[in-house]
Coordinates of C-alpha atoms and ligand atoms in Angstrom, one line a residue:
M21 CA 129.0 78.9 87.3
S22 CA 129.5 79.7 90.9
A23 CA 129.2 76.9 93.5
R24 CA 128.3 79.4 96.2
P25 CA 124.7 79.7 97.3
R26 CA 122.9 82.7 95.7
V27 CA 121.0 85.3 97.6
W28 CA 118.7 88.0 96.5
V29 CA 118.0 91.2 98.6
T30 CA 115.0 93.1 97.4
Q31 CA 116.0 96.6 98.7
P32 CA 119.3 98.4 98.9
V33 CA 119.5 98.8 102.7
F34 CA 122.5 99.5 105.0
G35 CA 125.2 98.2 102.7
D36 CA 127.7 97.7 105.6
V37 CA 125.2 95.3 107.3
L38 CA 124.4 93.5 104.0
A39 CA 128.1 93.1 103.4
R40 CA 128.0 90.4 106.1
L41 CA 126.4 88.1 103.6
D42 CA 129.4 88.4 101.2
P43 CA 131.7 85.8 102.9
Y44 CA 129.2 83.1 102.3
F45 CA 127.0 83.9 99.3
D46 CA 126.9 85.4 95.8
V47 CA 124.7 88.4 96.7
R48 CA 122.5 90.4 94.3
V49 CA 121.0 93.5 95.9
E50 CA 118.3 95.4 94.0
P51 CA 119.8 98.8 93.3
T52 CA 116.6 100.8 93.7
V53 CA 113.6 100.9 96.1
A54 CA 110.5 100.0 94.1
P55 CA 107.4 98.0 94.5
R56 CA 108.3 94.4 93.4
G57 CA 105.3 93.0 91.6
A58 CA 104.4 89.3 91.4
G59 CA 106.2 88.8 88.2
E60 CA 109.4 90.5 89.4
L61 CA 109.3 88.5 92.7
R62 CA 108.8 85.2 90.7
E63 CA 111.8 86.0 88.5
G64 CA 114.0 87.2 91.4
L65 CA 113.4 84.0 93.4
R66 CA 113.6 81.6 90.5
D67 CA 117.3 81.0 90.6
V68 CA 118.4 81.8 94.2
D69 CA 118.9 79.7 97.4
G70 CA 117.8 82.4 99.7
A71 CA 116.3 85.9 99.8
L72 CA 116.1 88.8 102.2
V73 CA 112.7 90.4 101.8
F74 CA 110.6 93.2 103.2
I75 CA 106.9 93.7 104.2
P76 CA 105.7 94.9 100.7
D77 CA 107.2 91.8 99.0
R78 CA 104.3 89.3 98.7
I79 CA 105.9 85.8 98.5
D80 CA 103.0 83.8 97.2
A81 CA 102.5 80.1 96.3
A82 CA 103.1 80.8 92.5
A83 CA 106.5 82.3 93.2
I84 CA 107.5 79.5 95.6
A85 CA 106.4 76.8 93.2
Q86 CA 108.8 78.2 90.5
A87 CA 111.7 78.7 93.0
S88 CA 113.3 75.3 92.7
R89 CA 116.5 76.2 94.5
L90 CA 115.0 78.3 97.3
R91 CA 115.8 77.1 100.8
A92 CA 115.4 80.2 103.0
I93 CA 113.4 83.5 103.2
A94 CA 114.5 86.0 105.8
N95 CA 111.7 88.6 106.3
V96 CA 112.9 92.0 107.6
G97 CA 110.0 92.5 110.0
V98 CA 108.2 90.8 112.9
G99 CA 104.9 90.5 111.0
Y100 CA 105.0 88.1 108.2
N101 CA 101.6 88.1 106.6
N102 CA 103.4 88.9 103.3
L103 CA 104.7 85.3 103.3
D104 CA 102.6 82.3 102.3
I105 CA 103.9 80.2 105.2
A106 CA 101.9 77.0 104.3
A107 CA 103.3 77.1 100.8
L108 CA 106.9 77.7 102.0
T109 CA 106.6 74.9 104.5
A110 CA 105.3 72.4 102.0
A111 CA 108.2 73.4 99.7
G112 CA 110.7 72.9 102.5
V113 CA 111.7 76.6 102.6
L114 CA 112.6 77.9 106.0
A115 CA 111.2 81.3 106.8
T116 CA 112.4 83.7 109.5
N117 CA 111.4 87.1 111.0
T118 CA 112.9 89.8 113.2
P119 CA 111.0 89.9 116.6
D120 CA 112.2 91.7 119.8
V121 CA 114.8 94.1 118.2
L122 CA 112.0 96.4 117.2
T123 CA 109.7 96.1 120.2
E124 CA 110.7 99.2 122.2
T125 CA 111.0 101.5 119.2
T126 CA 107.6 100.4 117.9
A127 CA 106.1 100.9 121.4
D128 CA 107.6 104.4 121.5
F129 CA 105.9 105.2 118.1
A130 CA 102.5 103.9 119.3
W131 CA 102.8 106.5 122.0
A132 CA 103.8 109.2 119.5
L133 CA 100.6 108.4 117.5
L134 CA 98.5 108.2 120.6
L135 CA 99.6 111.5 121.9
A136 CA 99.4 113.2 118.6
T137 CA 95.9 111.8 118.0
A138 CA 94.4 112.6 121.3
R139 CA 95.9 116.1 121.5
R140 CA 95.4 116.9 117.8
V141 CA 99.0 117.8 117.3
T142 CA 99.2 117.3 113.5
E143 CA 95.8 118.8 112.9
A144 CA 96.8 121.9 114.9
E145 CA 100.1 122.3 113.1
R146 CA 98.4 122.0 109.7
W147 CA 95.8 124.6 110.7
L148 CA 98.6 127.0 111.9
R149 CA 100.6 126.5 108.7
E150 CA 97.5 127.2 106.6
G151 CA 97.5 130.7 108.2
Q152 CA 94.3 130.2 110.1
W153 CA 95.7 131.3 113.5
T154 CA 94.5 134.9 113.6
T155 CA 93.0 135.0 117.1
W156 CA 93.9 133.0 120.1
S157 CA 90.8 131.4 121.4
F158 CA 90.3 129.6 124.8
E159 CA 88.4 126.7 123.2
L160 CA 90.9 126.2 120.3
M161 CA 91.7 122.5 119.4
L162 CA 90.3 120.9 122.5
G163 CA 91.6 117.4 122.8
R164 CA 91.2 114.3 124.9
D165 CA 93.2 113.6 128.1
I166 CA 95.7 110.8 128.2
H167 CA 96.6 110.9 131.8
A168 CA 94.3 109.1 134.2
S169 CA 92.3 107.7 131.2
T170 CA 91.8 104.0 130.2
L171 CA 94.1 102.6 127.6
G172 CA 92.9 99.5 125.8
I173 CA 95.4 97.2 124.0
L174 CA 94.2 94.6 121.5
G175 CA 97.1 92.2 121.0
M176 CA 99.1 92.1 124.3
G177 CA 102.3 90.5 122.9
R178 CA 105.8 91.8 123.0
I179 CA 104.9 95.3 121.7
G180 CA 101.6 95.5 123.5
R181 CA 103.3 94.9 126.8
A182 CA 106.0 97.5 126.0
I183 CA 103.2 100.0 125.3
A184 CA 101.4 99.0 128.6
R185 CA 104.6 99.5 130.6
R186 CA 104.9 103.1 129.3
A187 CA 101.3 103.8 130.5
R188 CA 102.4 103.8 134.1
G189 CA 104.0 107.2 133.7
F190 CA 100.6 108.6 132.6
G191 CA 98.7 107.1 135.5
M192 CA 96.4 105.2 133.2
R193 CA 94.3 102.1 133.8
V194 CA 95.3 99.5 131.2
L195 CA 92.8 96.9 129.8
Y196 CA 93.8 94.3 127.3
H197 CA 92.5 91.4 125.2
N198 CA 94.3 88.5 123.6
R199 CA 92.9 85.1 122.6
S200 CA 94.7 83.7 125.7
R201 CA 95.1 85.4 129.0
L202 CA 98.6 86.3 130.2
P203 CA 100.2 84.7 133.3
P204 CA 99.4 86.7 136.5
E205 CA 103.0 87.8 136.9
V206 CA 103.1 89.4 133.5
E207 CA 99.7 91.1 134.1
R208 CA 101.2 92.5 137.3
E209 CA 104.4 93.6 135.6
C210 CA 102.3 95.5 133.0
A211 CA 99.6 96.6 135.5
A212 CA 97.1 95.4 133.0
T213 CA 93.6 93.8 133.3
F214 CA 92.3 91.1 131.0
V215 CA 88.8 91.8 129.6
A216 CA 86.6 90.2 127.0
R217 CA 86.9 91.6 123.5
N218 CA 83.6 93.5 123.6
E219 CA 84.5 95.0 127.0
L220 CA 87.7 96.3 125.6
F221 CA 85.9 98.3 122.9
A222 CA 83.3 99.5 125.3
H223 CA 85.6 100.7 128.1
S224 CA 88.7 102.1 126.4
D225 CA 89.2 105.8 126.1
H226 CA 92.2 105.1 123.8
L227 CA 92.4 101.8 122.0
V228 CA 95.7 100.6 120.4
L229 CA 95.8 97.7 118.0
V230 CA 99.0 95.5 118.0
L231 CA 97.9 92.1 116.8
P232 CA 99.1 90.2 113.7
Y233 CA 97.2 90.2 110.5
S234 CA 95.6 86.9 109.5
P235 CA 92.4 85.7 107.9
Q236 CA 91.0 85.6 111.4
T237 CA 91.9 89.2 112.2
H238 CA 90.8 90.6 108.8
H239 CA 88.4 93.5 109.6
A240 CA 88.6 92.7 113.3
V241 CA 87.7 96.4 113.8
G242 CA 84.7 97.2 111.6
A243 CA 81.4 99.1 112.0
A244 CA 80.1 96.9 114.8
E245 CA 83.3 97.3 116.9
L246 CA 83.6 101.1 116.2
G247 CA 79.9 101.3 117.3
R248 CA 80.8 99.8 120.6
M249 CA 83.5 102.3 121.4
K250 CA 82.9 105.2 123.7
P251 CA 81.8 108.4 122.1
G252 CA 85.0 110.6 122.0
A253 CA 87.3 107.6 122.2
T254 CA 90.5 107.4 120.0
L255 CA 91.9 104.5 118.0
V256 CA 95.5 103.8 117.1
N257 CA 96.5 101.1 114.6
I258 CA 100.2 100.3 114.4
A259 CA 99.4 96.6 113.6
R260 CA 98.6 95.9 110.0
G261 CA 96.3 97.2 107.3
G262 CA 93.3 95.0 106.9
I263 CA 92.7 94.6 110.6
V264 CA 90.7 97.8 110.5
D265 CA 87.9 98.2 107.9
D266 CA 89.2 101.6 106.6
A267 CA 85.8 102.6 105.0
A268 CA 84.0 101.9 108.2
L269 CA 86.6 103.9 110.2
A270 CA 86.2 106.8 107.8
D271 CA 82.4 106.7 108.4
A272 CA 82.9 106.6 112.2
L273 CA 85.4 109.5 112.1
A274 CA 83.3 111.6 109.7
A275 CA 80.2 111.1 111.9
G276 CA 82.1 112.0 115.0
R277 CA 81.3 108.6 116.4
I278 CA 84.8 108.4 117.7
A279 CA 86.9 111.5 118.2
A280 CA 90.0 110.6 116.2
A281 CA 92.3 107.9 114.9
G282 CA 96.1 107.5 114.5
L283 CA 97.1 105.2 111.7
D284 CA 100.5 103.8 110.6
V285 CA 99.1 101.0 108.4
Y286 CA 96.4 100.8 105.8
E287 CA 94.4 98.2 103.9
N288 CA 95.9 98.9 100.5
E289 CA 99.1 100.7 101.4
P290 CA 100.8 102.6 100.1
A291 CA 97.4 103.8 98.9
V292 CA 95.4 105.4 101.7
H293 CA 91.6 105.4 101.6
P294 CA 90.7 108.8 100.0
R295 CA 88.1 109.5 102.7
L296 CA 90.7 109.0 105.4
L297 CA 93.0 111.4 103.6
A298 CA 90.2 114.0 103.5
L299 CA 89.5 113.9 107.2
R300 CA 91.1 116.3 109.8
N301 CA 90.6 114.1 112.8
V302 CA 93.1 111.4 111.7
V303 CA 96.9 111.3 112.0
L304 CA 98.4 109.4 109.1
T305 CA 102.0 108.0 109.0
P306 CA 103.6 105.9 106.3
H307 CA 104.2 102.5 108.1
I308 CA 107.2 103.9 110.1
A309 CA 106.6 102.5 113.6
S310 CA 109.9 100.7 113.7
A311 CA 111.8 103.3 111.8
S312 CA 114.5 104.6 114.1
E313 CA 118.0 104.2 112.5
A314 CA 119.3 101.9 115.2
T315 CA 116.3 99.6 115.1
R316 CA 116.1 99.4 111.3
R317 CA 119.8 98.5 111.3
A318 CA 119.2 95.9 114.0
M319 CA 116.4 94.4 112.0
V320 CA 118.5 94.0 108.9
A321 CA 121.4 92.6 111.0
L322 CA 119.0 90.0 112.5
A323 CA 117.6 89.1 109.1
V324 CA 121.2 88.6 107.8
D325 CA 122.0 86.3 110.8
N326 CA 118.8 84.4 110.1
L327 CA 119.6 84.0 106.4
V328 CA 123.2 82.9 107.0
A329 CA 122.2 80.3 109.5
A330 CA 119.1 79.1 107.6
L331 CA 121.3 78.5 104.6
G332 CA 123.7 76.3 106.7
A333 CA 126.5 78.8 107.0
G334 CA 128.2 80.8 109.8
P335 CA 128.6 80.1 113.5
H336 CA 125.0 79.1 113.9
A337 CA 124.7 77.0 110.8
G338 CA 121.3 75.3 110.6
R339 CA 120.0 77.1 113.7
P340 CA 118.6 80.5 112.7
P341 CA 117.6 82.6 115.7
N342 CA 114.0 83.2 114.6
P343 CA 112.5 80.4 112.5
I344 CA 108.8 80.8 111.7
N345 CA 108.2 77.3 110.2
A346 CA 110.9 75.0 111.6
D347 CA 108.8 72.1 110.3
A348 CA 109.8 73.2 106.8
L349 CA 113.0 71.2 107.3
L350 CA 110.9 68.0 107.5
A351 CA 109.4 68.7 104.1
R352 CA 112.8 69.2 102.4
G353 CA 113.1 67.0 99.4
P354 CA 115.3 67.3 96.4
R355 CA 115.7 71.0 96.7
S356 CA 117.9 70.7 99.8
A357 CA 121.5 71.0 98.7
Ligands
NDP24 N1 103.7 99.4 112.1 C1 104.8 98.8 112.1 O1 105.8 99.2 111.6 C2 104.9 97.6 113.0 C3 103.9 96.7 113.1 N2 104.0 95.5 113.8 C4 102.8 94.6 113.9 O2 102.6 94.3 115.3 C5 102.3 92.9 115.4 C6 102.6 92.4 116.8 O3 104.0 92.3 117.0 P1 104.6 91.6 118.3 O4 104.0 92.3 119.5 O5 106.0 91.5 118.2 O6 103.9 90.2 118.2 P2 103.5 89.1 119.3 O7 103.3 87.8 118.6 O8 104.4 89.2 120.4 O9 102.1 89.7 119.8 C7 100.9 89.5 119.1 C8 99.8 89.5 120.2 O10 98.5 89.5 119.5 C9 97.6 88.5 120.1 N3 96.7 88.1 119.1 C10 96.9 87.3 118.0 N4 95.7 87.1 117.4 C11 94.8 87.8 118.1 C12 93.4 87.9 117.9 N5 92.7 87.3 116.9 N6 92.7 88.7 118.8 C13 93.4 89.2 119.9 N7 94.7 89.1 120.1 C14 95.4 88.4 119.2 C15 98.6 87.4 120.6 O11 98.0 86.7 121.7 P3 97.1 85.4 121.5 O12 97.9 84.5 120.6 O13 96.9 84.9 122.9 O14 95.8 85.9 120.9 C16 99.8 88.2 121.0 O15 99.7 88.6 122.4 C17 103.1 92.3 114.2 O16 102.5 91.0 113.8 C18 103.1 93.3 113.1 O17 102.0 93.1 112.3 C19 105.2 95.2 114.4 C20 106.3 96.0 114.3 C21 106.2 97.3 113.6
8YV25 O1 108.1 94.5 111.7 C1 107.0 94.7 111.1 O2 106.1 93.8 111.2 C2 106.7 96.0 110.4 O3 105.7 96.2 109.9 C3 107.8 97.0 110.4 O4 108.7 96.9 111.4 C4 108.5 97.3 109.1 O5 108.0 98.5 108.6 C5 108.7 96.2 108.1 O6 109.0 95.1 108.7 C6 109.7 96.5 107.0 O7 109.8 95.4 106.2

């Protein structure tokens, strides 16, 4: 039996980047992309020291309880609501994520969705491809202006601020809400004004969601919040499924309560609420906000660095760049090698 630590990678991504694990570990990379169910994740984690996992992999308490060798989980992604952090910490398993490297690419994509949603880009293309463009009409596909309008950002963290910075070019007024207000110099740099949560819904022409998913943010945007939005406003969600109540959103869009929505994430993804699928005034993308080639490679590279260091190897042994639960080390008992 090998004395080297064992590592499991749940998707076959960028082989040249994953190869950087090889000098240190016995690595098993899943050969196919497939949803990994609870049973498969339990089995995969049972005999390994570390794993490199992705957003669809739900690492729950049951899997962690059976993973007696596990010491590190490197999540490829900045959001980590797929991990049971309390259970990992109690078990002495260090978890890491990949912030910063995806900030600008994700902010670019928020703008792609915002522009497509407000100016009806995908709706117009679908209509044209359906052969419906027989006469040019002056009032065809009238959209909502972006320039000189008010952009609202719920979740003004790394990505929210990058979205705000881009708004300058469109001459927009930027409002934001966080649980805690940003320092004045950051507000100045983003040219953004802090407002109460209800004010954000009431005054935004275009509202972008960029906050993490947690039990506290579950259905943070439901019927009541949608009801507070301006008639004709648009909503963009690049944050996480579950933050928006998808059924309530479908109601608001169908009723014309708000003009349109751009969604990259969904409550039950990859399943999309059938009523959202049936609507024309919604732009739907398959959770790709960070998906430029350079950024996806950088995310995997950072997750590799995190895993190597978290398992006590490489130049930064024991000091992974992006620990989520550094206190896990305090809980380490017999499973620490
Ligand atoms: N679609 C995609 O592919 C991608 C999605 N994401 C999602 O974007 C999220 C944000 O990433 P990033 O900007 O790097 O994270 P940050 O932690 O830098 O920012 C999150 C912001 O949300 C705020 N926030 C947290 N809870 C609440 C709340 N209850 N109400 C209002 N604001 C809140 C935080 O401020 P405060 O603590 O003061 O409230 C903070 O400013 C990720 O967690 C992930 O889910 C990220 C990348 C790609
Ligand atoms: O970073 C996040 O939180 C994301 O949602 C996206 O960047 C990725 O799609 C995901 O991380 C892939 O695992």
